[in-house]
Coordinates of C-alpha atoms in Angstrom, one line a residue:
X415 CA 1.6 -0.9 -33.5
X416 CA 2.0 2.8 -33.0
X417 CA 5.9 2.2 -32.3
X418 CA 6.6 6.0 -30.6
X419 CA 3.8 5.6 -28.8
X420 CA 4.4 3.0 -27.0
X421 CA 8.1 3.4 -26.8
X422 CA 6.9 7.0 -24.7
X423 CA 4.8 4.3 -22.6
X424 CA 7.8 2.2 -21.5
X425 CA 10.5 5.1 -20.4
X426 CA 7.5 5.8 -18.1
X427 CA 7.9 2.2 -16.9
X428 CA 11.4 2.8 -15.9
X429 CA 11.8 6.5 -15.0
X430 CA 8.9 5.4 -12.0
X431 CA 11.2 2.2 -11.3
X432 CA 14.3 3.8 -11.3
X433 CA 12.1 7.2 -9.1
X434 CA 10.9 4.8 -6.2
X435 CA 15.0 3.5 -5.5
X436 CA 15.8 6.9 -4.9
X437 CA 15.0 6.8 -1.2
X438 CA 17.3 3.2 -1.2
X439 CA 20.2 4.1 -2.9
X440 CA 23.2 3.7 -0.4
X441 CA 21.1 1.9 2.2
X442 CA 22.3 -1.0 2.4
X443 CA 19.1 -3.3 1.5
X444 CA 19.4 -4.5 -2.2
X445 CA 16.2 -7.1 -1.8
X446 CA 13.9 -3.0 -0.8
X447 CA 15.3 -1.5 -3.2
X448 CA 14.6 -4.3 -6.0
X449 CA 10.9 -5.0 -4.0
X450 CA 10.4 -1.2 -4.9
X451 CA 10.9 -1.2 -8.2
X452 CA 8.9 -3.7 -9.1
X453 CA 5.9 -2.7 -7.4
X454 CA 6.7 0.6 -9.8
X455 CA 6.8 -1.2 -12.9
X456 CA 4.0 -3.2 -12.4
X457 CA 2.1 -0.2 -11.3
X458 CA 2.4 1.6 -14.7
X459 CA 2.4 -1.5 -16.6
X460 CA -0.8 -1.5 -15.8
X461 CA -1.7 1.8 -17.4
X462 CA -0.5 1.1 -21.2
X463 CA -2.9 -0.4 -22.9
X464 CA -1.3 -3.6 -24.0
X465 CA -1.6 -7.3 -23.9
X466 CA 1.8 -8.7 -22.7
X467 CA 3.4 -11.1 -21.2
X468 CA 6.7 -11.3 -18.8
X469 CA 9.2 -13.6 -20.6
X470 CA 12.4 -12.2 -18.7
X471 CA 11.0 -11.7 -15.3
X472 CA 12.7 -11.7 -11.0
X473 CA 11.8 -15.7 -11.6
X474 CA 9.7 -18.0 -11.2
X475 CA 6.0 -17.4 -10.6
X476 CA 7.0 -19.3 -6.4
X477 CA 9.5 -17.2 -5.9
X478 CA 8.5 -13.9 -6.8
X479 CA 4.8 -12.4 -6.3
X480 CA 5.4 -9.8 -9.3
X481 CA 6.7 -9.9 -13.0
X482 CA 7.7 -13.4 -12.8
X483 CA 7.5 -14.8 -15.7
X484 CA 4.7 -15.9 -17.3
X485 CA 2.7 -13.1 -15.1
X486 CA 0.3 -10.8 -17.1
X487 CA 0.5 -6.7 -17.6
X488 CA -1.3 -4.1 -19.4
X489 CA -4.0 -2.7 -19.5
X490 CA -5.6 -4.9 -22.5
X491 CA -5.7 -4.9 -26.0
X492 CA -5.0 -6.4 -29.5
X493 CA -1.2 -5.4 -29.0
X494 CA 0.2 -8.2 -27.6
X495 CA 4.4 -8.1 -26.4
X496 CA 6.4 -10.2 -24.5
X497 CA 7.9 -8.3 -21.9
X498 CA 11.9 -8.4 -20.6
X499 CA 12.4 -5.7 -16.8
X500 CA 15.2 -5.5 -15.2
X501 CA 13.2 -3.9 -12.2
X502 CA 17.0 -2.3 -11.1
X503 CA 20.3 -4.5 -13.6
X504 CA 22.8 -4.0 -10.1
X505 CA 21.0 -4.3 -7.4
X506 CA 24.8 -4.2 -5.5
X507 CA 25.2 -1.0 -6.7
X508 CA 22.5 0.7 -5.7
X509 CA 22.2 -0.9 -2.7
X510 CA 26.4 0.3 -1.3
X511 CA 25.8 3.5 -3.7
X512 CA 27.6 2.4 -6.8
X513 CA 27.6 3.9 -10.1
X514 CA 25.8 3.0 -13.2
X515 CA 22.6 1.5 -12.0
X516 CA 19.4 0.9 -14.0
X517 CA 15.9 0.2 -15.2
X518 CA 15.8 -1.7 -17.9
X519 CA 12.3 -2.6 -19.8
X520 CA 12.4 -4.5 -23.4
X521 CA 8.8 -5.5 -25.5
X522 CA 8.9 -7.4 -28.7
X523 CA 5.8 -8.6 -30.6
X524 CA 4.3 -12.4 -29.0
X525 CA 6.8 -14.8 -29.2
X526 CA 9.8 -12.3 -30.4
X527 CA 12.0 -12.2 -27.3
X528 CA 13.6 -15.9 -26.2
X529 CA 12.7 -17.2 -23.1
X530 CA 16.1 -16.7 -21.7
X531 CA 16.7 -19.4 -18.1
X532 CA 18.6 -17.9 -15.3
X533 CA 22.1 -18.9 -15.3
X534 CA 24.9 -17.9 -17.6
X535 CA 25.6 -17.1 -21.1
X536 CA 28.8 -16.8 -22.9
X537 CA 28.3 -13.2 -24.8
X538 CA 30.1 -11.4 -27.4
X539 CA 28.4 -7.9 -28.9
X540 CA 29.5 -5.4 -31.3
X541 CA 28.0 -2.4 -32.9
X542 CA 27.2 -1.4 -36.2
X543 CA 30.9 -0.8 -37.5
X544 CA 31.6 -4.2 -36.2
X545 CA 28.2 -6.0 -37.4
X546 CA 29.1 -9.6 -38.7
X547 CA 32.0 -10.1 -38.4
X548 CA 32.5 -11.3 -34.6
X549 CA 32.0 -15.3 -33.8
X550 CA 31.5 -16.4 -30.7
X551 CA 33.1 -20.0 -31.3
X552 CA 36.6 -17.8 -32.3
X553 CA 39.7 -17.3 -30.3
X554 CA 39.2 -13.8 -28.5
X555 CA 42.0 -13.0 -29.9
X556 CA 40.8 -13.9 -34.0
X557 CA 37.5 -11.9 -32.7
X558 CA 39.4 -8.8 -32.1
X559 CA 41.3 -8.5 -35.4
X560 CA 37.7 -9.2 -37.1
X561 CA 36.8 -6.9 -35.3
X562 CA 39.5 -3.9 -35.8
X563 CA 39.8 -4.5 -39.3
X564 CA 35.9 -4.1 -39.5
X565 CA 36.5 -0.6 -37.5
X566 CA 40.0 0.4 -39.5
X567 CA 41.8 0.8 -36.8
X568 CA 43.9 -1.6 -35.6
X569 CA 44.0 -3.9 -31.8
X570 CA 45.3 -1.8 -30.0
X571 CA 42.7 0.8 -29.8
X572 CA 40.6 -1.3 -28.7
X573 CA 38.3 -1.2 -25.3
X574 CA 36.8 -4.3 -23.9
X575 CA 34.3 -4.5 -21.6
X576 CA 34.3 -8.1 -19.4
X577 CA 32.6 -8.1 -15.9
X578 CA 35.1 -8.1 -13.1
X579 CA 34.5 -12.0 -12.1
X580 CA 37.1 -14.5 -10.6
X581 CA 35.9 -15.9 -13.9
X582 CA 37.4 -13.5 -16.8
X583 CA 40.9 -13.5 -16.1
X584 CA 42.2 -15.9 -18.7
X585 CA 40.1 -13.6 -21.1
X586 CA 40.8 -10.5 -19.5
X587 CA 44.7 -12.1 -19.7
X588 CA 44.7 -12.9 -23.5
X589 CA 42.9 -9.5 -23.9
X590 CA 45.6 -7.6 -23.1
X591 CA 48.1 -10.0 -24.5
X592 CA 46.1 -8.9 -27.9
X593 CA 47.3 -5.9 -27.4
X594 CA 43.6 -4.3 -26.6
X595 CA 42.0 -2.1 -23.3
X596 CA 40.0 -4.0 -21.1
X597 CA 37.0 -1.6 -19.2
X598 CA 36.7 -3.9 -15.7
X599 CA 32.7 -3.5 -15.1
X600 CA 31.0 -4.7 -11.3
X601 CA 28.0 -5.5 -12.6
X602 CA 25.8 -3.8 -15.5
X603 CA 26.7 -5.6 -18.7
X604 CA 23.2 -4.7 -20.0
X605 CA 24.9 -1.3 -20.6
X606 CA 28.2 -2.9 -21.1
X607 CA 26.4 -3.9 -24.6
X608 CA 24.7 -0.9 -26.1
X609 CA 27.8 1.3 -24.4
X610 CA 29.5 -1.1 -28.2
X611 CA 26.5 1.1 -30.3
X612 CA 27.0 4.6 -29.2
X613 CA 29.3 6.8 -30.5
X614 CA 29.9 8.9 -28.0
X615 CA 31.3 6.3 -25.7
X616 CA 34.8 4.0 -25.9
X617 CA 33.5 0.2 -25.3
X618 CA 34.3 -1.6 -29.3
X619 CA 33.1 -5.0 -27.5
X620 CA 31.7 -6.5 -24.5
X621 CA 33.2 -10.0 -23.7
X622 CA 32.6 -12.6 -21.1
X623 CA 30.1 -14.0 -19.1
X624 CA 26.9 -13.7 -17.4
X625 CA 23.7 -13.0 -17.0
X626 CA 21.2 -14.8 -19.7
X627 CA 18.0 -12.0 -19.6
X628 CA 20.6 -9.7 -19.5
X629 CA 21.4 -10.7 -23.1
X630 CA 18.2 -10.9 -23.6
X631 CA 17.9 -7.5 -22.9
X632 CA 21.0 -6.3 -24.7
X633 CA 20.0 -8.5 -27.7
X634 CA 17.1 -5.7 -28.0
X635 CA 18.5 -2.7 -27.5
X636 CA 21.6 -4.1 -29.7
X637 CA 18.4 -4.8 -33.0
X638 CA 17.1 -1.4 -32.2
X639 CA 20.7 0.2 -33.0
X640 CA 22.7 -1.6 -35.7
X641 CA 24.8 -3.9 -33.3
X642 CA 25.2 -7.7 -33.7
X643 CA 25.7 -9.9 -30.8
X644 CA 26.3 -13.9 -30.3
X645 CA 25.5 -16.1 -27.4
X646 CA 25.3 -19.5 -26.1
X647 CA 23.9 -21.0 -22.9
X648 CA 26.3 -21.9 -19.8
X649 CA 24.6 -24.1 -17.5
X650 CA 26.8 -25.5 -14.5
X651 CA 24.2 -28.4 -13.1
X652 CA 21.4 -30.6 -14.7
X653 CA 18.9 -29.1 -13.4
X654 CA 19.6 -25.8 -15.1
X655 CA 19.9 -28.3 -18.7
X656 CA 16.2 -29.4 -17.8
X657 CA 15.3 -25.6 -17.2
X658 CA 16.4 -24.9 -20.5
X659 CA 14.7 -27.6 -22.2
X660 CA 11.3 -26.7 -20.0
X661 CA 11.2 -23.4 -21.9
X662 CA 11.5 -24.9 -25.3
X663 CA 15.6 -24.4 -26.0
X664 CA 16.0 -28.1 -27.4
X665 CA 20.1 -27.3 -28.2
X666 CA 21.9 -26.5 -25.4
X667 CA 24.7 -25.9 -26.7
X668 CA 23.1 -23.7 -29.9
X669 CA 24.9 -20.5 -30.5
X670 CA 22.0 -18.2 -30.4
X671 CA 23.0 -15.3 -32.9
X672 CA 21.1 -11.7 -32.7
X673 CA 17.0 -12.7 -34.4
X674 CA 17.3 -15.8 -32.5
X675 CA 17.6 -13.6 -29.6
X676 CA 15.4 -11.2 -30.8
X677 CA 13.1 -11.9 -34.0
X678 CA 11.0 -9.3 -36.3
X679 CA 11.0 -5.7 -36.5
X680 CA 8.9 -4.5 -33.8
X681 CA 11.1 -4.0 -31.1
X682 CA 11.4 -1.5 -28.0
X683 CA 13.9 -0.4 -25.6
X684 CA 13.8 2.0 -22.8
X685 CA 16.3 2.3 -19.9
X686 CA 16.5 4.9 -16.8
X687 CA 19.0 5.7 -14.3
X688 CA 19.4 5.1 -11.4
X689 CA 22.3 5.9 -9.7
X690 CA 25.0 8.2 -11.9
X691 CA 27.2 6.5 -15.4
X692 CA 28.6 7.1 -17.7
X693 CA 25.7 6.8 -19.9
X694 CA 22.7 7.8 -18.0
X695 CA 22.4 10.3 -14.9
X696 CA 20.9 8.8 -12.2
X697 CA 17.9 10.5 -10.4
X698 CA 18.4 13.6 -8.8
X699 CA 15.7 16.1 -7.0
X700 CA 12.5 14.5 -9.0
X701 CA 14.9 14.2 -12.3
X702 CA 15.0 11.2 -14.3
X703 CA 17.9 10.9 -17.4
X704 CA 15.9 7.6 -19.7
X705 CA 17.4 6.5 -23.4
X706 CA 14.3 4.7 -25.4
X707 CA 14.6 3.2 -28.8
X708 CA 12.9 1.5 -31.6
X709 CA 13.3 -0.3 -34.9
X710 CA 10.7 1.0 -36.0
X711 CA 12.5 5.0 -36.1
X712 CA 13.0 6.6 -39.3
X713 CA 16.1 7.2 -38.7
X714 CA 18.5 3.7 -38.3
X715 CA 19.2 3.7 -34.9
X716 CA 17.9 6.7 -33.9
X717 CA 17.8 6.9 -29.7
X718 CA 15.7 9.2 -27.8
X719 CA 17.3 11.1 -24.8
X720 CA 15.0 12.3 -22.2
X721 CA 15.2 13.7 -18.9
X722 CA 12.5 14.5 -17.2
X723 CA 11.6 16.7 -14.8
X724 CA 8.6 14.7 -12.6
X725 CA 7.9 17.4 -9.6
X726 CA 7.1 20.0 -12.6
X727 CA 6.0 17.7 -14.8
X728 CA 8.2 19.1 -18.0
X729 CA 9.8 17.0 -20.5
X730 CA 12.4 17.8 -22.5
X731 CA 13.6 15.1 -25.5
X732 CA 16.4 15.4 -28.2
X733 CA 17.4 12.6 -31.0
X734 CA 20.2 11.8 -31.2
X735 CA 21.9 9.3 -34.6

């Protein structure tokens, strides 16, 4: 499987999703924005020579007409892939004209992405320097001390990304009490998790409870970047427990390690900015800003940064360590 070529095919998917939302940014209609991005992704997937199955998508078939869980995508071919999509990571951000909205796609060989149900998931994610030292069953305080030791800094130098939600009040208090900084994020915990593994970002760790599908997408990126992650499903009722069992998760209390979330070594991840954010510039005058990576690149942790001018059909790419 030519991972470099497929990675560039997948970045077209996120680019087209981002471009499709431009006229809907700030218009207050997150449903219309999401549908536009879904349509664009689905259309672009049809041009790629893969036999893909959506394992993380827009919901069950009766809830989503396209990119539903179980839908087949691609034009056919020998490359059988699991596909995870988030056409808009942060639909409310697009509707409100707010920062950090992204279009995101990940892929792995067939059977290698966790089929995560649409429910909450507790997560901790770090970059390469802290790989192997995190423990979801430990306290936030103990994790921060272990991460600080691995990075060779004081806990007071760490910055923790946490979704700004009422459920995280106690977590935020504990993180601050141990001396670390808190960066409250409003929606996109995929971006927050990825930022832990990017050299030019100030985030050291992602903690808290977010969406399970977003957890798998984050894990795919961290697998490419050499980071680490642990996660655990947080069902809120018996219906969600039943859904997880039906999707093949026998132990609802299982602590998923990075290699449980994303198996194998053939991983592709792509994201494109929709609105301006800390990691990516949003769509501006027909130009997109994307990051694309794969786990087979010759340079460990390498990222291809693409700025594509779609009006002139010209591309400049930069390889970042």
